mmCIF file with all atom_site columns, C-alpha atoms in Angstrom:
data_model
loop_
_atom_site.group_PDB
_atom_site.id
_atom_site.type_symbol
_atom_site.label_atom_id
_atom_site.label_alt_id
_atom_site.label_comp_id
_atom_site.label_asym_id
_atom_site.label_entity_id
_atom_site.label_seq_id
_atom_site.pdbx_PDB_ins_code
_atom_site.Cartn_x
_atom_site.Cartn_y
_atom_site.Cartn_z
_atom_site.occupancy
_atom_site.B_iso_or_equiv
_atom_site.pdbx_formal_charge
_atom_site.auth_seq_id
_atom_site.auth_comp_id
_atom_site.auth_asym_id
_atom_site.auth_atom_id
_atom_site.pdbx_PDB_model_num
ATOM 1   C CA . LYS J 1 1   ? 0.000   0.000  0.000  1.00 66.00 ? 89  LYS J CA 1
ATOM 2   C CA . ALA J 1 2   ? 1.533   3.305  -1.059 1.00 81.00 ? 90  ALA J CA 1
ATOM 3   C CA . GLY J 1 3   ? 2.204   5.862  1.648  1.00 93.00 ? 91  GLY J CA 1
ATOM 4   C CA . VAL J 1 4   ? 1.549   9.578  1.658  1.00 96.00 ? 92  VAL J CA 1
ATOM 5   C CA . THR J 1 5   ? 3.248   11.199 -1.311 1.00 97.00 ? 93  THR J CA 1
ATOM 6   C CA . GLN J 1 6   ? 4.322   14.822 -1.337 1.00 97.00 ? 94  GLN J CA 1
ATOM 7   C CA . THR J 1 7   ? 5.620   16.663 -4.363 1.00 97.00 ? 95  THR J CA 1
ATOM 8   C CA . PRO J 1 8   ? 7.966   18.243 -4.985 1.00 97.00 ? 96  PRO J CA 1
ATOM 9   C CA . ARG J 1 9   ? 10.496  17.168 -2.344 1.00 96.00 ? 97  ARG J CA 1
ATOM 10  C CA . TYR J 1 10  ? 12.549  20.345 -2.661 1.00 97.00 ? 98  TYR J CA 1
ATOM 11  C CA . LEU J 1 11  ? 11.687  23.807 -3.862 1.00 97.00 ? 99  LEU J CA 1
ATOM 12  C CA . ILE J 1 12  ? 13.510  27.120 -4.042 1.00 98.00 ? 100 ILE J CA 1
ATOM 13  C CA . LYS J 1 13  ? 11.465  30.269 -4.517 1.00 98.00 ? 101 LYS J CA 1
ATOM 14  C CA . THR J 1 14  ? 12.096  33.994 -4.423 1.00 98.00 ? 102 THR J CA 1
ATOM 15  C CA . ARG J 1 15  ? 10.512  36.386 -1.957 1.00 98.00 ? 103 ARG J CA 1
ATOM 16  C CA . GLY J 1 16  ? 7.187   37.647 -3.218 1.00 98.00 ? 104 GLY J CA 1
ATOM 17  C CA . GLN J 1 17  ? 6.469   34.623 -5.384 1.00 98.00 ? 105 GLN J CA 1
ATOM 18  C CA . GLN J 1 18  ? 3.779   32.080 -4.684 1.00 98.00 ? 106 GLN J CA 1
ATOM 19  C CA . VAL J 1 19  ? 4.109   28.310 -4.369 1.00 98.00 ? 107 VAL J CA 1
ATOM 20  C CA . THR J 1 20  ? 1.832   25.285 -4.540 1.00 98.00 ? 108 THR J CA 1
ATOM 21  C CA . LEU J 1 21  ? 2.617   22.029 -2.779 1.00 98.00 ? 109 LEU J CA 1
ATOM 22  C CA . SER J 1 22  ? 0.853   18.749 -3.447 1.00 98.00 ? 110 SER J CA 1
ATOM 23  C CA . CYS J 1 23  ? -0.103  15.826 -1.232 1.00 98.00 ? 111 CYS J CA 1
ATOM 24  C CA . SER J 1 24  ? -1.569  12.475 -2.249 1.00 98.00 ? 112 SER J CA 1
ATOM 25  C CA . PRO J 1 25  ? -2.976  10.627 0.771  1.00 96.00 ? 113 PRO J CA 1
ATOM 26  C CA . ILE J 1 26  ? -3.007  6.911  1.404  1.00 94.00 ? 114 ILE J CA 1
ATOM 27  C CA . SER J 1 27  ? -5.751  5.235  -0.595 1.00 93.00 ? 115 SER J CA 1
ATOM 28  C CA . GLY J 1 28  ? -9.007  5.305  1.365  1.00 90.00 ? 116 GLY J CA 1
ATOM 29  C CA . HIS J 1 29  ? -7.931  8.151  3.635  1.00 91.00 ? 117 HIS J CA 1
ATOM 30  C CA . ARG J 1 30  ? -10.279 11.116 3.431  1.00 91.00 ? 118 ARG J CA 1
ATOM 31  C CA . SER J 1 31  ? -8.645  13.499 5.871  1.00 92.00 ? 119 SER J CA 1
ATOM 32  C CA . VAL J 1 32  ? -5.533  15.458 4.979  1.00 95.00 ? 120 VAL J CA 1
ATOM 33  C CA . SER J 1 33  ? -3.704  17.763 7.382  1.00 95.00 ? 121 SER J CA 1
ATOM 34  C CA . TRP J 1 34  ? -0.800  20.110 6.730  1.00 97.00 ? 122 TRP J CA 1
ATOM 35  C CA . TYR J 1 35  ? 1.975   21.091 9.114  1.00 97.00 ? 123 TYR J CA 1
ATOM 36  C CA . GLN J 1 36  ? 4.886   23.501 8.976  1.00 98.00 ? 124 GLN J CA 1
ATOM 37  C CA . GLN J 1 37  ? 8.158   22.538 10.640 1.00 96.00 ? 125 GLN J CA 1
ATOM 38  C CA . THR J 1 38  ? 10.875  25.096 11.358 1.00 96.00 ? 126 THR J CA 1
ATOM 39  C CA . PRO J 1 39  ? 13.835  25.041 13.763 1.00 92.00 ? 127 PRO J CA 1
ATOM 40  C CA . GLY J 1 40  ? 12.464  28.019 15.672 1.00 90.00 ? 128 GLY J CA 1
ATOM 41  C CA . GLN J 1 41  ? 8.748   27.224 15.905 1.00 92.00 ? 129 GLN J CA 1
ATOM 42  C CA . GLY J 1 42  ? 8.796   23.449 15.661 1.00 94.00 ? 130 GLY J CA 1
ATOM 43  C CA . LEU J 1 43  ? 5.835   21.588 14.206 1.00 95.00 ? 131 LEU J CA 1
ATOM 44  C CA . GLN J 1 44  ? 2.769   23.748 13.739 1.00 96.00 ? 132 GLN J CA 1
ATOM 45  C CA . PHE J 1 45  ? -0.646  22.773 12.452 1.00 95.00 ? 133 PHE J CA 1
ATOM 46  C CA . LEU J 1 46  ? -1.736  24.663 9.335  1.00 97.00 ? 134 LEU J CA 1
ATOM 47  C CA . PHE J 1 47  ? -5.115  23.211 8.353  1.00 95.00 ? 135 PHE J CA 1
ATOM 48  C CA . GLU J 1 48  ? -7.089  20.044 7.834  1.00 94.00 ? 136 GLU J CA 1
ATOM 49  C CA . TYR J 1 49  ? -9.327  19.062 4.947  1.00 94.00 ? 137 TYR J CA 1
ATOM 50  C CA . PHE J 1 50  ? -12.007 16.409 4.863  1.00 92.00 ? 138 PHE J CA 1
ATOM 51  C CA . SER J 1 51  ? -14.326 15.767 1.927  1.00 90.00 ? 139 SER J CA 1
ATOM 52  C CA . GLU J 1 52  ? -13.100 18.884 0.150  1.00 94.00 ? 140 GLU J CA 1
ATOM 53  C CA . THR J 1 53  ? -13.950 21.089 3.145  1.00 94.00 ? 141 THR J CA 1
ATOM 54  C CA . GLN J 1 54  ? -11.575 22.794 5.533  1.00 94.00 ? 142 GLN J CA 1
ATOM 55  C CA . ARG J 1 55  ? -12.415 21.477 8.995  1.00 91.00 ? 143 ARG J CA 1
ATOM 56  C CA . ASN J 1 56  ? -9.764  23.037 11.164 1.00 90.00 ? 144 ASN J CA 1
ATOM 57  C CA . LYS J 1 57  ? -7.320  25.879 10.753 1.00 94.00 ? 145 LYS J CA 1
ATOM 58  C CA . GLY J 1 58  ? -4.216  26.791 12.682 1.00 94.00 ? 146 GLY J CA 1
ATOM 59  C CA . ASN J 1 59  ? -2.932  30.239 13.476 1.00 94.00 ? 147 ASN J CA 1
ATOM 60  C CA . PHE J 1 60  ? -1.386  31.212 10.163 1.00 96.00 ? 148 PHE J CA 1
ATOM 61  C CA . PRO J 1 61  ? -1.965  34.299 7.988  1.00 96.00 ? 149 PRO J CA 1
ATOM 62  C CA . GLY J 1 62  ? -4.320  34.237 5.037  1.00 96.00 ? 150 GLY J CA 1
ATOM 63  C CA . ARG J 1 63  ? -1.359  33.871 2.675  1.00 97.00 ? 151 ARG J CA 1
ATOM 64  C CA . PHE J 1 64  ? -1.513  30.187 3.532  1.00 98.00 ? 152 PHE J CA 1
ATOM 65  C CA . SER J 1 65  ? -4.411  28.401 1.907  1.00 97.00 ? 153 SER J CA 1
ATOM 66  C CA . GLY J 1 66  ? -5.324  24.949 0.786  1.00 97.00 ? 154 GLY J CA 1
ATOM 67  C CA . ARG J 1 67  ? -7.859  22.836 -0.968 1.00 97.00 ? 155 ARG J CA 1
ATOM 68  C CA . GLN J 1 68  ? -8.836  19.226 -1.357 1.00 97.00 ? 156 GLN J CA 1
ATOM 69  C CA . PHE J 1 69  ? -10.085 17.509 -4.459 1.00 97.00 ? 157 PHE J CA 1
ATOM 70  C CA . SER J 1 70  ? -12.750 14.838 -4.831 1.00 96.00 ? 158 SER J CA 1
ATOM 71  C CA . ASN J 1 71  ? -10.068 12.117 -4.913 1.00 95.00 ? 159 ASN J CA 1
ATOM 72  C CA . SER J 1 72  ? -8.802  13.396 -1.516 1.00 95.00 ? 160 SER J CA 1
ATOM 73  C CA . ARG J 1 73  ? -5.579  14.788 -2.967 1.00 97.00 ? 161 ARG J CA 1
ATOM 74  C CA . SER J 1 74  ? -4.742  18.107 -1.413 1.00 98.00 ? 162 SER J CA 1
ATOM 75  C CA . GLU J 1 75  ? -2.741  21.173 -2.314 1.00 98.00 ? 163 GLU J CA 1
ATOM 76  C CA . MET J 1 76  ? -1.536  24.014 -0.195 1.00 98.00 ? 164 MET J CA 1
ATOM 77  C CA . ASN J 1 77  ? -0.636  27.402 -1.536 1.00 98.00 ? 165 ASN J CA 1
ATOM 78  C CA . VAL J 1 78  ? 1.489   30.144 -0.053 1.00 98.00 ? 166 VAL J CA 1
ATOM 79  C CA . SER J 1 79  ? 1.275   33.535 -1.696 1.00 96.00 ? 167 SER J CA 1
ATOM 80  C CA . THR J 1 80  ? 3.655   36.468 -1.413 1.00 97.00 ? 168 THR J CA 1
ATOM 81  C CA . LEU J 1 81  ? 6.420   34.331 0.036  1.00 98.00 ? 169 LEU J CA 1
ATOM 82  C CA . GLU J 1 82  ? 8.524   35.665 2.886  1.00 98.00 ? 170 GLU J CA 1
ATOM 83  C CA . LEU J 1 83  ? 11.934  34.489 4.041  1.00 97.00 ? 171 LEU J CA 1
ATOM 84  C CA . GLY J 1 84  ? 10.308  33.150 7.201  1.00 97.00 ? 172 GLY J CA 1
ATOM 85  C CA . ASP J 1 85  ? 8.202   30.742 5.149  1.00 98.00 ? 173 ASP J CA 1
ATOM 86  C CA . SER J 1 86  ? 11.275  28.605 4.579  1.00 98.00 ? 174 SER J CA 1
ATOM 87  C CA . ALA J 1 87  ? 10.396  25.322 6.232  1.00 97.00 ? 175 ALA J CA 1
ATOM 88  C CA . LEU J 1 88  ? 9.635   21.657 5.851  1.00 96.00 ? 176 LEU J CA 1
ATOM 89  C CA . TYR J 1 89  ? 5.958   21.312 4.986  1.00 97.00 ? 177 TYR J CA 1
ATOM 90  C CA . LEU J 1 90  ? 4.481   18.000 6.033  1.00 96.00 ? 178 LEU J CA 1
ATOM 91  C CA . CYS J 1 91  ? 1.238   16.452 4.954  1.00 96.00 ? 179 CYS J CA 1
ATOM 92  C CA . ALA J 1 92  ? -0.549  13.744 6.925  1.00 95.00 ? 180 ALA J CA 1
ATOM 93  C CA . SER J 1 93  ? -3.519  11.604 6.005  1.00 94.00 ? 181 SER J CA 1
ATOM 94  C CA . SER J 1 94  ? -5.918  9.609  8.144  1.00 91.00 ? 182 SER J CA 1
ATOM 95  C CA . ARG J 1 95  ? -9.019  7.475  7.807  1.00 85.00 ? 183 ARG J CA 1
ATOM 96  C CA . ARG J 1 96  ? -11.106 9.377  10.284 1.00 71.00 ? 184 ARG J CA 1
ATOM 97  C CA . ASP J 1 97  ? -14.632 10.162 9.270  1.00 61.00 ? 185 ASP J CA 1
ATOM 98  C CA . ARG J 1 98  ? -16.671 12.842 10.959 1.00 53.00 ? 186 ARG J CA 1
ATOM 99  C CA . GLY J 1 99  ? -17.781 11.661 14.398 1.00 53.00 ? 187 GLY J CA 1
ATOM 100 C CA . SER J 1 100 ? -15.601 8.587  14.550 1.00 52.00 ? 188 SER J CA 1
ATOM 101 C CA . LYS J 1 101 ? -12.920 7.931  17.107 1.00 53.00 ? 189 LYS J CA 1
ATOM 102 C CA . GLY J 1 102 ? -9.582  6.247  17.124 1.00 51.00 ? 190 GLY J CA 1
ATOM 103 C CA . THR J 1 103 ? -7.539  7.539  14.288 1.00 76.00 ? 191 THR J CA 1
ATOM 104 C CA . GLU J 1 104 ? -3.897  7.969  13.495 1.00 85.00 ? 192 GLU J CA 1
ATOM 105 C CA . ALA J 1 105 ? -2.131  10.144 10.995 1.00 90.00 ? 193 ALA J CA 1
ATOM 106 C CA . PHE J 1 106 ? 0.487   8.967  8.526  1.00 92.00 ? 194 PHE J CA 1
ATOM 107 C CA . PHE J 1 107 ? 2.987   11.513 7.312  1.00 94.00 ? 195 PHE J CA 1
ATOM 108 C CA . GLY J 1 108 ? 4.656   12.078 3.997  1.00 96.00 ? 196 GLY J CA 1
ATOM 109 C CA . GLN J 1 109 ? 8.355   12.872 3.719  1.00 95.00 ? 197 GLN J CA 1
ATOM 110 C CA . GLY J 1 110 ? 7.635   16.544 3.296  1.00 96.00 ? 198 GLY J CA 1
ATOM 111 C CA . THR J 1 111 ? 8.475   19.330 0.905  1.00 97.00 ? 199 THR J CA 1
ATOM 112 C CA . ARG J 1 112 ? 11.509  21.415 1.829  1.00 97.00 ? 200 ARG J CA 1
ATOM 113 C CA . LEU J 1 113 ? 10.763  24.999 0.773  1.00 98.00 ? 201 LEU J CA 1
ATOM 114 C CA . THR J 1 114 ? 13.566  27.530 0.707  1.00 98.00 ? 202 THR J CA 1
ATOM 115 C CA . VAL J 1 115 ? 12.709  31.182 0.122  1.00 98.00 ? 203 VAL J CA 1
ATOM 116 C CA . VAL J 1 116 ? 15.600  33.377 -1.024 1.00 97.00 ? 204 VAL J CA 1
ATOM 117 C CA . ALA N 2 1   ? -6.411  24.734 24.506 1.00 73.00 ? 104 ALA N CA 1
ATOM 118 C CA . GLN N 2 2   ? -4.438  21.596 23.901 1.00 83.00 ? 105 GLN N CA 1
ATOM 119 C CA . SER N 2 3   ? -0.680  21.710 24.293 1.00 90.00 ? 106 SER N CA 1
ATOM 120 C CA . VAL N 2 4   ? 2.286   19.429 24.808 1.00 95.00 ? 107 VAL N CA 1
ATOM 121 C CA . THR N 2 5   ? 5.496   19.933 26.733 1.00 96.00 ? 108 THR N CA 1
ATOM 122 C CA . GLN N 2 6   ? 8.616   17.892 26.242 1.00 97.00 ? 109 GLN N CA 1
ATOM 123 C CA . PRO N 2 7   ? 10.954  19.076 29.012 1.00 97.00 ? 110 PRO N CA 1
ATOM 124 C CA . ASP N 2 8   ? 14.128  17.543 27.601 1.00 96.00 ? 111 ASP N CA 1
ATOM 125 C CA . ILE N 2 9   ? 15.527  19.108 24.442 1.00 96.00 ? 112 ILE N CA 1
ATOM 126 C CA . HIS N 2 10  ? 18.435  16.691 24.144 1.00 97.00 ? 113 HIS N CA 1
ATOM 127 C CA . ILE N 2 11  ? 19.174  13.357 25.810 1.00 97.00 ? 114 ILE N CA 1
ATOM 128 C CA . THR N 2 12  ? 22.265  11.194 25.460 1.00 97.00 ? 115 THR N CA 1
ATOM 129 C CA . VAL N 2 13  ? 22.241  7.533  26.461 1.00 97.00 ? 116 VAL N CA 1
ATOM 130 C CA . SER N 2 14  ? 24.659  4.682  25.991 1.00 97.00 ? 117 SER N CA 1
ATOM 131 C CA . GLU N 2 15  ? 23.762  1.860  23.671 1.00 97.00 ? 118 GLU N CA 1
ATOM 132 C CA . GLY N 2 16  ? 22.037  -0.870 25.633 1.00 97.00 ? 119 GLY N CA 1
ATOM 133 C CA . ALA N 2 17  ? 20.883  1.486  28.376 1.00 98.00 ? 120 ALA N CA 1
ATOM 134 C CA . SER N 2 18  ? 17.239  2.152  29.127 1.00 98.00 ? 121 SER N CA 1
ATOM 135 C CA . LEU N 2 19  ? 15.472  5.250  27.878 1.00 97.00 ? 122 LEU N CA 1
ATOM 136 C CA . GLU N 2 20  ? 12.610  7.396  29.083 1.00 98.00 ? 123 GLU N CA 1
ATOM 137 C CA . LEU N 2 21  ? 11.430  10.484 27.215 1.00 98.00 ? 124 LEU N CA 1
ATOM 138 C CA . ARG N 2 22  ? 9.025   12.742 29.044 1.00 98.00 ? 125 ARG N CA 1
ATOM 139 C CA . CYS N 2 23  ? 5.826   14.249 27.725 1.00 97.00 ? 126 CYS N CA 1
ATOM 140 C CA . ASN N 2 24  ? 3.218   16.321 29.547 1.00 96.00 ? 127 ASN N CA 1
ATOM 141 C CA . TYR N 2 25  ? -0.005  17.408 27.915 1.00 94.00 ? 128 TYR N CA 1
ATOM 142 C CA . SER N 2 26  ? -2.809  19.827 28.491 1.00 90.00 ? 129 SER N CA 1
ATOM 143 C CA . TYR N 2 27  ? -6.185  18.838 27.119 1.00 82.00 ? 130 TYR N CA 1
ATOM 144 C CA . GLY N 2 28  ? -9.764  19.362 28.209 1.00 72.00 ? 131 GLY N CA 1
ATOM 145 C CA . ALA N 2 29  ? -11.129 15.910 27.497 1.00 75.00 ? 132 ALA N CA 1
ATOM 146 C CA . THR N 2 30  ? -9.756  12.410 27.045 1.00 74.00 ? 133 THR N CA 1
ATOM 147 C CA . PRO N 2 31  ? -6.766  13.026 24.836 1.00 83.00 ? 134 PRO N CA 1
ATOM 148 C CA . TYR N 2 32  ? -5.566  11.215 21.789 1.00 89.00 ? 135 TYR N CA 1
ATOM 149 C CA . LEU N 2 33  ? -1.814  10.924 22.376 1.00 93.00 ? 136 LEU N CA 1
ATOM 150 C CA . PHE N 2 34  ? 0.951   9.953  20.005 1.00 94.00 ? 137 PHE N CA 1
ATOM 151 C CA . TRP N 2 35  ? 4.688   9.511  19.832 1.00 97.00 ? 138 TRP N CA 1
ATOM 152 C CA . TYR N 2 36  ? 6.414   10.058 16.506 1.00 97.00 ? 139 TYR N CA 1
ATOM 153 C CA . VAL N 2 37  ? 10.055  9.681  15.494 1.00 97.00 ? 140 VAL N CA 1
ATOM 154 C CA . GLN N 2 38  ? 11.826  11.705 12.828 1.00 96.00 ? 141 GLN N CA 1
ATOM 155 C CA . SER N 2 39  ? 15.191  11.007 11.240 1.00 92.00 ? 142 SER N CA 1
ATOM 156 C CA . PRO N 2 40  ? 17.059  13.940 9.653  1.00 86.00 ? 143 PRO N CA 1
ATOM 157 C CA . GLY N 2 41  ? 15.338  15.254 6.530  1.00 80.00 ? 144 GLY N CA 1
ATOM 158 C CA . GLN N 2 42  ? 12.532  12.740 6.805  1.00 84.00 ? 145 GLN N CA 1
ATOM 159 C CA . GLY N 2 43  ? 8.859   12.767 7.677  1.00 88.00 ? 146 GLY N CA 1
ATOM 160 C CA . LEU N 2 44  ? 7.377   11.510 10.915 1.00 94.00 ? 147 LEU N CA 1
ATOM 161 C CA . GLN N 2 45  ? 6.914   7.842  11.702 1.00 95.00 ? 148 GLN N CA 1
ATOM 162 C CA . LEU N 2 46  ? 4.296   6.819  14.236 1.00 94.00 ? 149 LEU N CA 1
ATOM 163 C CA . LEU N 2 47  ? 5.742   4.832  17.138 1.00 96.00 ? 150 LEU N CA 1
ATOM 164 C CA . LEU N 2 48  ? 2.581   4.348  19.179 1.00 94.00 ? 151 LEU N CA 1
ATOM 165 C CA . LYS N 2 49  ? -0.752  5.882  20.069 1.00 92.00 ? 152 LYS N CA 1
ATOM 166 C CA . TYR N 2 50  ? -3.189  6.071  22.953 1.00 91.00 ? 153 TYR N CA 1
ATOM 167 C CA . PHE N 2 51  ? -6.897  6.613  22.456 1.00 86.00 ? 154 PHE N CA 1
ATOM 168 C CA . SER N 2 52  ? -8.488  4.815  25.405 1.00 81.00 ? 155 SER N CA 1
ATOM 169 C CA . GLY N 2 53  ? -8.354  1.602  27.398 1.00 83.00 ? 156 GLY N CA 1
ATOM 170 C CA . ASP N 2 54  ? -5.152  0.053  28.664 1.00 86.00 ? 157 ASP N CA 1
ATOM 171 C CA . THR N 2 55  ? -2.864  2.833  29.847 1.00 90.00 ? 158 THR N CA 1
ATOM 172 C CA . LEU N 2 56  ? 0.302   0.969  28.858 1.00 95.00 ? 159 LEU N CA 1
ATOM 173 C CA . VAL N 2 57  ? 0.611   0.890  25.105 1.00 95.00 ? 160 VAL N CA 1
ATOM 174 C CA . GLN N 2 58  ? 3.094   -1.005 23.027 1.00 96.00 ? 161 GLN N CA 1
ATOM 175 C CA . GLY N 2 59  ? 4.535   0.375  19.839 1.00 96.00 ? 162 GLY N CA 1
ATOM 176 C CA . ILE N 2 60  ? 6.969   -0.487 17.129 1.00 95.00 ? 163 ILE N CA 1
ATOM 177 C CA . LYS N 2 61  ? 10.727  -0.941 17.539 1.00 95.00 ? 164 LYS N CA 1
ATOM 178 C CA . GLY N 2 62  ? 10.343  -2.081 21.163 1.00 97.00 ? 165 GLY N CA 1
ATOM 179 C CA . PHE N 2 63  ? 8.931   1.209  22.454 1.00 98.00 ? 166 PHE N CA 1
ATOM 180 C CA . GLU N 2 64  ? 6.140   1.539  24.990 1.00 98.00 ? 167 GLU N CA 1
ATOM 181 C CA . ALA N 2 65  ? 4.415   4.447  26.670 1.00 98.00 ? 168 ALA N CA 1
ATOM 182 C CA . GLU N 2 66  ? 2.277   4.833  29.757 1.00 96.00 ? 169 GLU N CA 1
ATOM 183 C CA . PHE N 2 67  ? -0.665  7.217  29.994 1.00 94.00 ? 170 PHE N CA 1
ATOM 184 C CA . LYS N 2 68  ? -1.053  8.712  33.465 1.00 94.00 ? 171 LYS N CA 1
ATOM 185 C CA . ARG N 2 69  ? -4.099  10.952 33.671 1.00 91.00 ? 172 ARG N CA 1
ATOM 186 C CA . SER N 2 70  ? -3.308  12.112 37.214 1.00 91.00 ? 173 SER N CA 1
ATOM 187 C CA . GLN N 2 71  ? 0.063   13.432 36.076 1.00 94.00 ? 174 GLN N CA 1
ATOM 188 C CA . SER N 2 72  ? -1.052  14.504 32.568 1.00 93.00 ? 175 SER N CA 1
ATOM 189 C CA . SER N 2 73  ? 1.877   12.523 31.241 1.00 95.00 ? 176 SER N CA 1
ATOM 190 C CA . PHE N 2 74  ? 2.557   10.118 28.406 1.00 96.00 ? 177 PHE N CA 1
ATOM 191 C CA . ASN N 2 75  ? 6.201   9.110  28.761 1.00 98.00 ? 178 ASN N CA 1
ATOM 192 C CA . LEU N 2 76  ? 7.967   6.987  26.180 1.00 98.00 ? 179 LEU N CA 1
ATOM 193 C CA . ARG N 2 77  ? 10.223  4.150  27.287 1.00 98.00 ? 180 ARG N CA 1
ATOM 194 C CA . LYS N 2 78  ? 12.532  1.565  25.827 1.00 98.00 ? 181 LYS N CA 1
ATOM 195 C CA . PRO N 2 79  ? 14.417  -0.997 27.927 1.00 97.00 ? 182 PRO N CA 1
ATOM 196 C CA . SER N 2 80  ? 17.518  -1.194 25.744 1.00 97.00 ? 183 SER N CA 1
ATOM 197 C CA . VAL N 2 81  ? 18.461  1.493  23.234 1.00 98.00 ? 184 VAL N CA 1
ATOM 198 C CA . HIS N 2 82  ? 20.066  0.665  19.888 1.00 97.00 ? 185 HIS N CA 1
ATOM 199 C CA . TRP N 2 83  ? 22.338  3.006  17.930 1.00 96.00 ? 186 TRP N CA 1
ATOM 200 C CA . SER N 2 84  ? 19.652  3.174  15.221 1.00 95.00 ? 187 SER N CA 1
ATOM 201 C CA . ASP N 2 85  ? 17.262  4.810  17.711 1.00 97.00 ? 188 ASP N CA 1
ATOM 202 C CA . ALA N 2 86  ? 19.184  8.081  17.443 1.00 97.00 ? 189 ALA N CA 1
ATOM 203 C CA . ALA N 2 87  ? 16.636  10.561 16.056 1.00 97.00 ? 190 ALA N CA 1
ATOM 204 C CA . GLU N 2 88  ? 14.220  13.265 17.159 1.00 97.00 ? 191 GLU N CA 1
ATOM 205 C CA . TYR N 2 89  ? 11.138  12.208 19.070 1.00 98.00 ? 192 TYR N CA 1
ATOM 206 C CA . PHE N 2 90  ? 7.888   14.130 19.169 1.00 98.00 ? 193 PHE N CA 1
ATOM 207 C CA . CYS N 2 91  ? 4.935   13.759 21.478 1.00 97.00 ? 194 CYS N CA 1
ATOM 208 C CA . ALA N 2 92  ? 1.601   14.982 20.111 1.00 95.00 ? 195 ALA N CA 1
ATOM 209 C CA . VAL N 2 93  ? -1.957  15.458 21.324 1.00 92.00 ? 196 VAL N CA 1
ATOM 210 C CA . GLY N 2 94  ? -5.121  15.766 19.292 1.00 86.00 ? 197 GLY N CA 1
ATOM 211 C CA . ALA N 2 95  ? -6.377  14.097 16.165 1.00 77.00 ? 198 ALA N CA 1
ATOM 212 C CA . ASN N 2 96  ? -6.233  15.604 12.731 1.00 74.00 ? 199 ASN N CA 1
ATOM 213 C CA . ASP N 2 97  ? -5.151  18.951 14.158 1.00 84.00 ? 200 ASP N CA 1
ATOM 214 C CA . MET N 2 98  ? -2.355  17.688 16.332 1.00 89.00 ? 201 MET N CA 1
ATOM 215 C CA . ARG N 2 99  ? -0.317  19.868 18.657 1.00 93.00 ? 202 ARG N CA 1
ATOM 216 C CA . PHE N 2 100 ? 3.267   18.742 18.928 1.00 95.00 ? 203 PHE N CA 1
ATOM 217 C CA . GLY N 2 101 ? 5.866   19.156 21.601 1.00 96.00 ? 204 GLY N CA 1
ATOM 218 C CA . ALA N 2 102 ? 9.161   20.807 20.748 1.00 96.00 ? 205 ALA N CA 1
ATOM 219 C CA . GLY N 2 103 ? 10.824  17.427 20.385 1.00 97.00 ? 206 GLY N CA 1
ATOM 220 C CA . THR N 2 104 ? 13.614  15.580 22.164 1.00 98.00 ? 207 THR N CA 1
ATOM 221 C CA . ARG N 2 105 ? 16.765  14.808 20.257 1.00 97.00 ? 208 ARG N CA 1
ATOM 222 C CA . LEU N 2 106 ? 18.226  11.444 21.232 1.00 98.00 ? 209 LEU N CA 1
ATOM 223 C CA . THR N 2 107 ? 21.932  10.740 20.855 1.00 97.00 ? 210 THR N CA 1
ATOM 224 C CA . VAL N 2 108 ? 23.179  7.189  21.410 1.00 97.00 ? 211 VAL N CA 1
ATOM 225 C CA . LYS N 2 109 ? 26.756  6.679  22.571 1.00 96.00 ? 212 LYS N CA 1
ATOM 226 C CA . PRO N 2 110 ? 28.536  3.505  21.483 1.00 91.00 ? 213 PRO N CA 1
#
């Protein structure tokens, strides 16, 4: 069974540009969450999507957005990139349906974004 | 608000010695608790999880953790550490919007 796939693995962008990252969840998983990992702030929750709807959102500016498609694949977009957006962006998928209990998240290997 | 504290930023143990990594959480209800491990440049691998039931949970690679509600703790243990266990370990609380601790970096001495 294939794991969570994130593309691209590495990305270099210039300040002010925008970037789109992609995440393909494990087959059958309907929930996709995104996290940002930096040396200074650690692992921080960005947002979660389930059935093409954003269910939860972390404390990030509106420059960070996402979406989920009908096949559960998800993308996140960062507009007007800043140097501080340089980070490892991790995607996680899980089986959890609304109202169910007992879930676990499986992570992809991440996309390393460098803003110069 | 849910939060996690990992008091130890860096721990060094000798190969073959026992290990305990500390984790304290803050959560209003019965928490979902997790331990993940991350090798350099890699994603997170789930070691074990606690949702309910038996407070001593077994995970992969010989790890176990004990949930103690009275102490709001979920410490990770391993009886005998291997050199390949050197990595960063994260405790997390929540579900699909997990809150992570700052991590504990484990160094294993030969």
